[in-house]
XYZ file of C-alpha atoms in Angstrom:
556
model
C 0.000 0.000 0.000
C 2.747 2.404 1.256
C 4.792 1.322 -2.133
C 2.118 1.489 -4.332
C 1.001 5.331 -2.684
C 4.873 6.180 -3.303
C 4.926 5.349 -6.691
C 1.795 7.160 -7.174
C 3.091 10.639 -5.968
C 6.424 9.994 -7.700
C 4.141 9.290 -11.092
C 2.674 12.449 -10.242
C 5.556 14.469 -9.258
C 7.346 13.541 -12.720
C 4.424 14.231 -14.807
C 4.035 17.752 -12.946
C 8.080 18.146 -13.576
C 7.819 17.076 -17.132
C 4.991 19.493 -17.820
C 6.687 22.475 -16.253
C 9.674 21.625 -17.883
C 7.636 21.597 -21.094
C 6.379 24.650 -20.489
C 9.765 26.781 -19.445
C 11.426 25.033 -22.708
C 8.268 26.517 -24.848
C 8.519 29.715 -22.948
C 12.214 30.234 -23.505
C 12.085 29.818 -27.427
C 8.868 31.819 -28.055
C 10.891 34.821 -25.831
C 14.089 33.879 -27.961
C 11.867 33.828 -31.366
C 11.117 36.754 -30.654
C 13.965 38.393 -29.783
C 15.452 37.129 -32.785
C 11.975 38.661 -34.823
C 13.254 41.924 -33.240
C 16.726 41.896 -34.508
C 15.157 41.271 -38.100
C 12.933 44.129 -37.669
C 16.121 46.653 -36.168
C 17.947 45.237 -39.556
C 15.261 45.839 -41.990
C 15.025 49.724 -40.707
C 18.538 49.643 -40.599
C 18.564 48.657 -44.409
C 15.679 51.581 -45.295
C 17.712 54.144 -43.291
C 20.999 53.319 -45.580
C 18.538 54.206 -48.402
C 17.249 57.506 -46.800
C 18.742 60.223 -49.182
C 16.920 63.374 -48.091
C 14.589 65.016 -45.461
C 11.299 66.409 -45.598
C 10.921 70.018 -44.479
C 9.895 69.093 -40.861
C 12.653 67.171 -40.495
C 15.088 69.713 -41.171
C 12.916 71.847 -38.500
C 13.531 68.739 -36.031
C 17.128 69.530 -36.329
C 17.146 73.559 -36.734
C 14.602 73.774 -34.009
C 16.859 71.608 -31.410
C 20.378 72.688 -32.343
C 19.973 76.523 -33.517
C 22.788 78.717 -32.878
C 22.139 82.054 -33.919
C 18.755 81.760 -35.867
C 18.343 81.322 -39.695
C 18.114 84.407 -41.404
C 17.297 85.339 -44.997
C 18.664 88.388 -45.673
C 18.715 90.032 -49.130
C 21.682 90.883 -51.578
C 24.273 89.508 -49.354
C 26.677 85.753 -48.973
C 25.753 83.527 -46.399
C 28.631 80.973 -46.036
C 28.366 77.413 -45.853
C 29.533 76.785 -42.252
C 27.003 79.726 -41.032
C 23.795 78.112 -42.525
C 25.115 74.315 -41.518
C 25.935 75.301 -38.033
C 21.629 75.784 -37.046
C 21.011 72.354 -37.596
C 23.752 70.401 -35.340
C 25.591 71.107 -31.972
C 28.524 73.315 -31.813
C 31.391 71.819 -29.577
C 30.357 73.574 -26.145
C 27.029 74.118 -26.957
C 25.321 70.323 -26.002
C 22.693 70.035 -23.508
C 20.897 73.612 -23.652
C 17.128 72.075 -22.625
C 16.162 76.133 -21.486
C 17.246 76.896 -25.360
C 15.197 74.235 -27.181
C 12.145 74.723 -24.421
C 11.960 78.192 -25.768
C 12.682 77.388 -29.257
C 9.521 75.236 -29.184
C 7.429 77.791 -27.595
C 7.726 80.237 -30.722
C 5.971 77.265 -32.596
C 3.700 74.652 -31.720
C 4.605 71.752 -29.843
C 6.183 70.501 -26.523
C 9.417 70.161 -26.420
C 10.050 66.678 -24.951
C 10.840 65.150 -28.521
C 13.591 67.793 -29.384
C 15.016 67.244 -25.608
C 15.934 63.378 -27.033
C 17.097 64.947 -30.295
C 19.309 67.581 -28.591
C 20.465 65.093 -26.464
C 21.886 62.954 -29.046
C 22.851 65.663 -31.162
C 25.062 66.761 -28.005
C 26.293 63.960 -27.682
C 27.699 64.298 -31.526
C 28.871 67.423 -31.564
C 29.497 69.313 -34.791
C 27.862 66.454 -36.660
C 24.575 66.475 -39.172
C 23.621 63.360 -40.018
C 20.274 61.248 -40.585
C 21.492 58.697 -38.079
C 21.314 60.991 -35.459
C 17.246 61.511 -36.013
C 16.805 57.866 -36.576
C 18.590 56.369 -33.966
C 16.344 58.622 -31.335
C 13.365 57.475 -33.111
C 14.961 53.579 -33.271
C 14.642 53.436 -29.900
C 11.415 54.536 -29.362
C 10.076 51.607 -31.629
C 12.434 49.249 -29.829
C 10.269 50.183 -26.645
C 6.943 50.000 -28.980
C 8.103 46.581 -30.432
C 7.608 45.512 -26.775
C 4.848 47.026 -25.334
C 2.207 46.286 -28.611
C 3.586 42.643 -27.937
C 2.529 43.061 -24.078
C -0.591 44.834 -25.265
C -1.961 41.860 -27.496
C 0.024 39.695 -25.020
C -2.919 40.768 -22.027
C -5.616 41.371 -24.301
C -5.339 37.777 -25.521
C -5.068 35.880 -22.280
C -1.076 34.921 -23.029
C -1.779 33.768 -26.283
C 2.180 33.543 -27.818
C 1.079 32.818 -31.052
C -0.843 36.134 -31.520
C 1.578 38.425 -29.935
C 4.223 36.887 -32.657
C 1.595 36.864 -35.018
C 0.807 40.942 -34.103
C 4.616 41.795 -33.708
C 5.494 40.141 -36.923
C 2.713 41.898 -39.301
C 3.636 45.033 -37.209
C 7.341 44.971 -37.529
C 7.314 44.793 -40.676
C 5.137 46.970 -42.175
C 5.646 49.834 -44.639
C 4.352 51.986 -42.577
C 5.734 51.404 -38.938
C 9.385 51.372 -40.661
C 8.143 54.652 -42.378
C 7.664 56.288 -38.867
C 11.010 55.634 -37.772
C 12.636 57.274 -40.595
C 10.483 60.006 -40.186
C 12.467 62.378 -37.898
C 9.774 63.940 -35.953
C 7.863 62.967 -32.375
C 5.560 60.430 -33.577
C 7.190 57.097 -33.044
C 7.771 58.488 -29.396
C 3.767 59.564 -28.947
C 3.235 55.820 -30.297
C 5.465 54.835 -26.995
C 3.100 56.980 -24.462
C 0.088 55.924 -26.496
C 0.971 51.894 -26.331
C 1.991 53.076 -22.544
C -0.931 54.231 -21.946
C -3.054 51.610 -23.372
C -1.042 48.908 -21.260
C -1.769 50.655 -18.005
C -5.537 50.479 -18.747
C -5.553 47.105 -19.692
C -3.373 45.351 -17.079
C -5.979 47.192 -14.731
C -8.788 45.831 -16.313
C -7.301 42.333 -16.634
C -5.622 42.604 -12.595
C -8.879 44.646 -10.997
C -6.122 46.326 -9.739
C -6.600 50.240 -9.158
C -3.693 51.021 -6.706
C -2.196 54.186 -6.360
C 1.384 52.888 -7.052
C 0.502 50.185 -9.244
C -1.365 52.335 -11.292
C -2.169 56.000 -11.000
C 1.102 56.680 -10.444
C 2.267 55.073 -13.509
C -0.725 56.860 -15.748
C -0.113 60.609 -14.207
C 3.769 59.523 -15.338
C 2.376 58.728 -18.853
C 0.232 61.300 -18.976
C 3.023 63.687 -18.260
C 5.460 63.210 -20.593
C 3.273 62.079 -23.384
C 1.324 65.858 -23.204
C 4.692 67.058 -23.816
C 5.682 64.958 -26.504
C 2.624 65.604 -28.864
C -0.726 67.209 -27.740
C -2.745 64.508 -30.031
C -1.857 62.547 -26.863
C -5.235 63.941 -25.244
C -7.409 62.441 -27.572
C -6.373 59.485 -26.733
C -6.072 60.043 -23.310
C -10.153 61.743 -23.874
C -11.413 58.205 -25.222
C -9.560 55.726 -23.370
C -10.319 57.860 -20.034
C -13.934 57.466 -21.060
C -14.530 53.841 -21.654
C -12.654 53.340 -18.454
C -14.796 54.908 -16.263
C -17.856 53.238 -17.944
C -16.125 50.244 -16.974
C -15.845 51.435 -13.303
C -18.968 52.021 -12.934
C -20.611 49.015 -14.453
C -18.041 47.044 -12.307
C -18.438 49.035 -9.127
C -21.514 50.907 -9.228
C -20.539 54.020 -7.575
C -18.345 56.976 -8.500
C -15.160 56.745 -6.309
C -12.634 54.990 -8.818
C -14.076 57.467 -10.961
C -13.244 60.618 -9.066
C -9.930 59.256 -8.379
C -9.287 58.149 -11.657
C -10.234 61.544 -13.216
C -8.141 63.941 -10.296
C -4.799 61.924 -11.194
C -5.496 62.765 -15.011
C -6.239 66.695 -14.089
C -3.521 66.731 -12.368
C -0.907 65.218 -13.877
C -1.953 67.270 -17.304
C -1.684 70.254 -15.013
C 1.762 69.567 -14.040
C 2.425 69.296 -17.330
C 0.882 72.750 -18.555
C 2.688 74.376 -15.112
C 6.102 72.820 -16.888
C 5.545 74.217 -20.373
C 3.345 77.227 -20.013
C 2.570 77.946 -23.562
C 1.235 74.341 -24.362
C -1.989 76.477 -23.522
C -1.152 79.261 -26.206
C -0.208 76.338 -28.612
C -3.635 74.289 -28.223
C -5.982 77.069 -27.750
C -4.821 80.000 -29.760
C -1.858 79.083 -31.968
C -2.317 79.242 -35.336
C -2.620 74.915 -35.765
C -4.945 75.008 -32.585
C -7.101 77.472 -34.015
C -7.308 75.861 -37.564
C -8.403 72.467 -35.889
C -10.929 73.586 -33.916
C -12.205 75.445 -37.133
C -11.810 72.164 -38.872
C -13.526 69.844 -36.260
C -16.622 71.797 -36.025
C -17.018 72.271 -39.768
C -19.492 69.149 -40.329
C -19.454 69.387 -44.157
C -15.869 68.138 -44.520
C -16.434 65.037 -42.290
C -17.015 62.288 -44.666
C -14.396 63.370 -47.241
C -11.623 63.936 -44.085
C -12.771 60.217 -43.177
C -12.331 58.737 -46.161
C -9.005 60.572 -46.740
C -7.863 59.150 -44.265
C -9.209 55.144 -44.292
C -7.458 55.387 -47.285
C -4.636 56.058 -46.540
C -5.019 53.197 -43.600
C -6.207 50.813 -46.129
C -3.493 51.622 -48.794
C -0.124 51.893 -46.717
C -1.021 49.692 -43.667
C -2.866 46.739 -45.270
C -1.781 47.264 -48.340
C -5.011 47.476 -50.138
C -6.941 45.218 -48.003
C -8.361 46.950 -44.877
C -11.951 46.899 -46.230
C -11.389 43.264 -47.301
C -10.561 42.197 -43.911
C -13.233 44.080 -41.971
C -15.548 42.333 -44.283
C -14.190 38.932 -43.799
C -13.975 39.665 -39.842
C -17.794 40.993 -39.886
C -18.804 38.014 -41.519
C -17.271 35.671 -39.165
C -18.690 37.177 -36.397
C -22.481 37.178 -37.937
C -22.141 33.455 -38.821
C -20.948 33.001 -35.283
C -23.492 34.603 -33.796
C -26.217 33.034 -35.857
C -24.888 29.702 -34.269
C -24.834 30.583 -30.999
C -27.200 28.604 -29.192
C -27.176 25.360 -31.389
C -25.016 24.507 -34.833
C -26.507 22.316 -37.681
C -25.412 18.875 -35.610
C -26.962 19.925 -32.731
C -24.275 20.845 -30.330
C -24.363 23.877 -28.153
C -21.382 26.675 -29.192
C -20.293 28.975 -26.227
C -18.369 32.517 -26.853
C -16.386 33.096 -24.058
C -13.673 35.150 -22.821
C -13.706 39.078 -21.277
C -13.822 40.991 -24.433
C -14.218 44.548 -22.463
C -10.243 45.509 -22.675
C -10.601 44.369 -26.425
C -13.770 46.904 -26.828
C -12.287 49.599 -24.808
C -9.392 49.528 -27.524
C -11.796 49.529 -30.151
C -13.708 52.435 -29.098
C -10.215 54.887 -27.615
C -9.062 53.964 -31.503
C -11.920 54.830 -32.944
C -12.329 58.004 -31.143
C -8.595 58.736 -32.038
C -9.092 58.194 -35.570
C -12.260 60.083 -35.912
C -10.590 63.332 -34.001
C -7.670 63.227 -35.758
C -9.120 62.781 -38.960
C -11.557 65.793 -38.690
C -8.239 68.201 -37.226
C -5.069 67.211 -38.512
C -3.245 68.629 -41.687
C -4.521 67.232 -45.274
C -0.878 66.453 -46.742
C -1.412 63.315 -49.140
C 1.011 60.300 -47.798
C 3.108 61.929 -45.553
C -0.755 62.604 -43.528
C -0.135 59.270 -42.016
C 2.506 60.331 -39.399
C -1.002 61.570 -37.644
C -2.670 58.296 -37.544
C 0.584 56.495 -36.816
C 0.391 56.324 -33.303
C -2.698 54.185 -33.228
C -1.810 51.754 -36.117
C -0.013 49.310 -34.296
C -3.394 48.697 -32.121
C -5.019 48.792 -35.107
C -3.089 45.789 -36.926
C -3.380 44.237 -32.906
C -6.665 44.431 -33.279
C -7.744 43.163 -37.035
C -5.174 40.508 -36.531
C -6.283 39.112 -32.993
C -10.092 38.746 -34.389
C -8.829 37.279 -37.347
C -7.196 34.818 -35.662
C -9.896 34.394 -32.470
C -12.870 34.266 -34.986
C -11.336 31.396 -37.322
C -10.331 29.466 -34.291
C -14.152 29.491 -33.102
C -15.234 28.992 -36.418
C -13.173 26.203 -37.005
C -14.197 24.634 -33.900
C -17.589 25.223 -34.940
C -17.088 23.327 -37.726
C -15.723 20.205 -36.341
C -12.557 20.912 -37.931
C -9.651 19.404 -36.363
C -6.446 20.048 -34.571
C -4.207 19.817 -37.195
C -6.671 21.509 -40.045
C -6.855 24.569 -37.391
C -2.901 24.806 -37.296
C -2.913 24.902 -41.214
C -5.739 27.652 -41.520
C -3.848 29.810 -38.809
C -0.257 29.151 -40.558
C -2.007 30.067 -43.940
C -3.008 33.166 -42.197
C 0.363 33.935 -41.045
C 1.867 33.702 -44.573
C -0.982 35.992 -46.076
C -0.481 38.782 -43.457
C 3.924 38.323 -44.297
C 2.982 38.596 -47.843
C 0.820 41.540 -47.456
C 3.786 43.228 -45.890
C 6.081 42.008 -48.098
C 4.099 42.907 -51.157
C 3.959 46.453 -49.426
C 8.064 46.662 -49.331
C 8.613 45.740 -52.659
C 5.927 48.466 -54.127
C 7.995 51.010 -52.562
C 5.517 51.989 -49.900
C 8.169 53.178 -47.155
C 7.821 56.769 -46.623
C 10.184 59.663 -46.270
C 13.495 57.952 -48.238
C 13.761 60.683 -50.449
C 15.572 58.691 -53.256
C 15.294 61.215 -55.761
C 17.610 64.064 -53.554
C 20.795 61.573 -54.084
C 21.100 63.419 -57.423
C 20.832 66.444 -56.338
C 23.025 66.399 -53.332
C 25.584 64.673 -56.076
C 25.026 67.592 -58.418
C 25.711 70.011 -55.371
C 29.138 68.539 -54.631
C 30.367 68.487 -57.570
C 29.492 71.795 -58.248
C 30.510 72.892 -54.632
C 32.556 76.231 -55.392
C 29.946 77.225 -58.273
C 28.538 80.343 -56.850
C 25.010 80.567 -55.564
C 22.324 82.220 -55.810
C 18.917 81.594 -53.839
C 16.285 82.949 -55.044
C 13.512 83.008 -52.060
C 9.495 84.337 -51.899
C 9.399 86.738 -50.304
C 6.092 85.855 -48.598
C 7.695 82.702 -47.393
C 11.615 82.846 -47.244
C 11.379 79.769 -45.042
C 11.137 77.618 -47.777
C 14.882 78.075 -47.684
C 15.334 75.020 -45.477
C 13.245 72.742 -47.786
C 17.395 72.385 -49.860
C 19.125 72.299 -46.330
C 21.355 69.565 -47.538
C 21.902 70.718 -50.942
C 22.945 74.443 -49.660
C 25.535 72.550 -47.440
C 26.957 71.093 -49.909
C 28.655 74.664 -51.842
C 30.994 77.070 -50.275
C 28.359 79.989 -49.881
C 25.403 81.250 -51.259
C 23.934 84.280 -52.581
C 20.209 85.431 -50.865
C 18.141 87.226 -53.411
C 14.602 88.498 -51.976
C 12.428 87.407 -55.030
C 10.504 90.927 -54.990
C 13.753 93.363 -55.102
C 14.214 94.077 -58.530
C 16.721 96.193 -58.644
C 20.413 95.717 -60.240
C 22.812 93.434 -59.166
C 25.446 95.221 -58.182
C 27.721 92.231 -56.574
C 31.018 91.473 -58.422
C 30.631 87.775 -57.647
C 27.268 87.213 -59.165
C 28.168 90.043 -62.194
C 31.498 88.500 -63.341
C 30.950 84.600 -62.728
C 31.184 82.581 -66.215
C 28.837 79.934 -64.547
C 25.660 80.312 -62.060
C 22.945 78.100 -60.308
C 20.670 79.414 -59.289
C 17.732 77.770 -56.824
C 14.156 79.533 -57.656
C 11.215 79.593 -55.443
C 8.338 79.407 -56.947
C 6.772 83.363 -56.714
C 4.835 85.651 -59.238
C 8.495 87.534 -59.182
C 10.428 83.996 -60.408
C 10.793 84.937 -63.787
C 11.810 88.386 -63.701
C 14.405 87.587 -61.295
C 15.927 85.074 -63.327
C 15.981 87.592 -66.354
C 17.501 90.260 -63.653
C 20.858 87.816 -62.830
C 21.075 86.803 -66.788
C 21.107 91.059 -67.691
C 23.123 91.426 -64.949
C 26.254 89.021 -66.107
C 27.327 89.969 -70.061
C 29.376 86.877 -70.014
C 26.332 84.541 -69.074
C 23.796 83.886 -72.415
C 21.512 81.447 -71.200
C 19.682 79.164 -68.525
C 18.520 76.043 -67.915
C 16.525 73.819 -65.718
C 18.616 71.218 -64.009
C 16.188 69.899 -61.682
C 12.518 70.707 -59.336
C 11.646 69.458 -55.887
C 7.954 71.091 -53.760
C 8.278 74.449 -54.894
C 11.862 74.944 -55.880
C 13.592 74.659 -59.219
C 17.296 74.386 -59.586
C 19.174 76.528 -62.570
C 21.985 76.512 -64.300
C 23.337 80.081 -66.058
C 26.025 79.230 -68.658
């Protein structure tokens, strides 16, 4: 009896050894899979960064705005040397780590400044270097950190289901449009950290019933913080998710208290915020992009077409064509689910379970998101989608987790088996890959600027060419739009496009060769005619090249 009871436990204690073992072996390779999915994902940006030949006009803001020395100026009829104008946009030896400067800086425009502290940092930490790497290692970071926290997002939201989170961080990682966003010098990738941030916190409380001050509200006034001063579309989402939450207190407590405590960390960890950066007030309530939004959000006549503009652009550069598709496909599942319900065609009763309210709360703070943002932000073609960007990684969370939770259930409906299952939801893995993959190879990474390779070559070999740049007068900071080009010659010549009179500069009049860089202005022409009359030994002009409003001549 004693033997046989022995052998019993021991049978039992093995099986309960083999099983954990089983399970720490399975846990170890999914966390090294995915490490190694990471590493992929770092090399693939890597690889569109190499191919990154130019900036968009923010971008060279990003750097001007954080590493000014003196201010760009435009004056008119006089040389601006190279080193002067390439000096604004890096760090001077001596002149790293000025947060007061860049605080300020940021306060003439309209946006917090934590975004430019990061790029000032680095950029310190470089000094006297301009470079692309700079920008996109700051912004590699931040989707280092966002690689991790969408995959503890879907991790929670699917009860520790491994197989979506690698599903979700593999369609993620490698799409068009998240590599885009790290390219893309600007604060987005880092509002997608506070947003994902934010997000977590909400759900781990849902999913723990856990409310505490330090387990919790002191983590979201953190959040809430620093993501107010990275980007101020962090309040929408912030709005949204802050109402579904409370509707979830109060259907799960029936009283107010969570509520009121809930809301007072919010207030006042916003407030700290605005006490921090005064003019984040000025900036979202009387600027001149807080003003336009508000115009924009309460005109209802451009709501439909500002929708669509912008489910396009989710359907074309995120899913590659297919959003519309796959929110058919996903509707239909769930209506044939439903419909079987209570009894399927052999008779057997089909249950839905599982806590779907951190899933819904997602839905609707996205939704909300989306819907704001579309009606407010900027109408810019492509380059629009840096607004939607922080939400598209819960987006893809979400389309791919009910994709993958509604053909399981359906499937199971069916009577389909084990192995069948494993082949539908491996078939759905290589669709989602090859939707991404199709997506790389149609050249739908933004911001590469491919096309400014030539003219940055052009530019160097014509480096001690003088000159001239031609500006609008109505906007002479179009300047910055060639940044790279102009640092590329020895000096350059500032011509205000509306002063017409002669030329009087011995430079410009004796030079057997000219280029010339043109804003477009109602003045272009007659300018161009001015520095060919001005210069007997010069006969003609052509066009060389044209980026955005700025054509590029040559005076021979």
């Amino acid at each position: 009896m004693e033997d046989g009871t022995y052998t019993a436990e021991n049978s039992m204690m093995e099986k309960e050894w083999e099983m954990n073992h089983k399970n720490n072996r399975e846990n170890y390779m999914w966390r090294a899979a995915m490490i190694v999915l990471l590493c992929l994902q770092v090399l693939l940006v890597l690889y569109y960064g190499s191919k990154k030949e130019g900036f968009h006009e923010d971008e060279y803001y990003s750097y001007y705005s954080t590493n000014r020395t003196s201010g760009l100026s435009t004056p008119d009829r006089e040389w601006v040397n190279k080193d002067t104008y390439r000096n604004e946009f890096l760090v001077l030896p001596g002149e790293g780590f000025r947060y007061g400067l860049v605080a300020t800086v940021q306060s003439w425009d309209v946006h917090p400044p934590f975004f430019y502290f990061l790029l000032h940092t680095a950029s310190s930490l470089f000094p006297g270097v301009f470079s692309k790497w700079i920008g996109i290692g700051v912004n590699l970071s931040a989707y280092i950190i966002n690689f991790f926290l969408l995959a503890w997002l879907t991790y929670m939201i699917t009860d520790k289901n491994k197989r979506i989170t690698f599903l979700v961080s593999v369609v993620y990682g490698f799409n068009a449009m998240t590599i885009s966003g790290v390219l893309f010098i600007r604060m987005y990738e880092w509002l997608t950290v506070f947003v994902l941030l934010l997000a977590c916190l909400h759900i781990r409380a849902m999913k723990r019933q856990d409310m505490r001050f330090d387990k919790f509200l002191l983590p979201l006034m953190f959040v809430n913080y620093v993501g107010f001063l990275t980007q101020y579309y962090y309040i929408i989402f912030l709005f949204f998710m802050a109402v579904g939450f409370c509707l979830w207190l109060l259907w799960r407590d029936r009283n107010i208290f969570n509520c009121i405590r809930y809301g007072t960390s919010c207030v006042f960890s916003l407030g700290l915020a605005v006490i921090s950066y005064p003019s984040a007030l000025a900036h979202i309530f009387g600027g001149y992009r807080g003003t336009g939004a508000a115009a924009e959000f309460l005109d209802s006549t451009n709501t439909a077409d500002r929708l669509l503009f912008f489910a396009g652009l989710m359907n074309e550069y995120v899913f590659n064509g297919y959003f519309f598709v796959l929110l058919f496909v996903i509707l239909a599942m769930g209506m044939v689910l439903l419909s079987r319900k209570r009894k399927n065609s052999f008779g057997r009763k089909m249950e839905i379970r599982g806590d779907y309210k951190p899933y819904f709360l997602l839905l609707f703070a996205v939704c909300g998101y989306f819907f704001t943002v579309s009606k407010t932000a900027l109408l810019l073609y492509e380059t629009s989608n840096r607004y939607q960007l922080p939400i598209y990684g819960i987006v893809v969370m979400l389309v791919v987790t009910a994709l993958y939770l509604l053909s399981g259930r359906l499937f199971h409906a069916l009577f389909i088996n084990e192995k069948l299952k494993r082949v539908g939801i491996f078939f759905l893995f290589i669709i989602f890959l090859a939707v991404d993959a199709h997506a790389l190879i149609s050249g739908k990474v933004l911001f590469l600027f491919e096309e400014d390779a030539g003219r940055v070559a052009y530019a160097k070999e014509n480096a001690h060419v003088p000159v001239v740049i031609l500006y609008n007068a109505v906007t002479p900071y179009h300047v910055w739009w060639c940044s790279e080009e102009l640092m590329e010659y020895d000096g350059a010549y500032f011509m205000n496009g509306d002063n017409l009179d002669q030329i009087t500069d011995r430079t410009i009049t004796n030079s057997n060769r000219l280029i010339v860089y043109a804003a477009d202005s109602d003045t272009k022409e007659e300018g161009l005619s001015l520095l060919l009359k001005g210069n007997p030994k010069l006969k003609e002009y052509r066009m060389v090249s044209q980026k955005s409003l700025w054509s590029v001549y040559e005076f021979e």
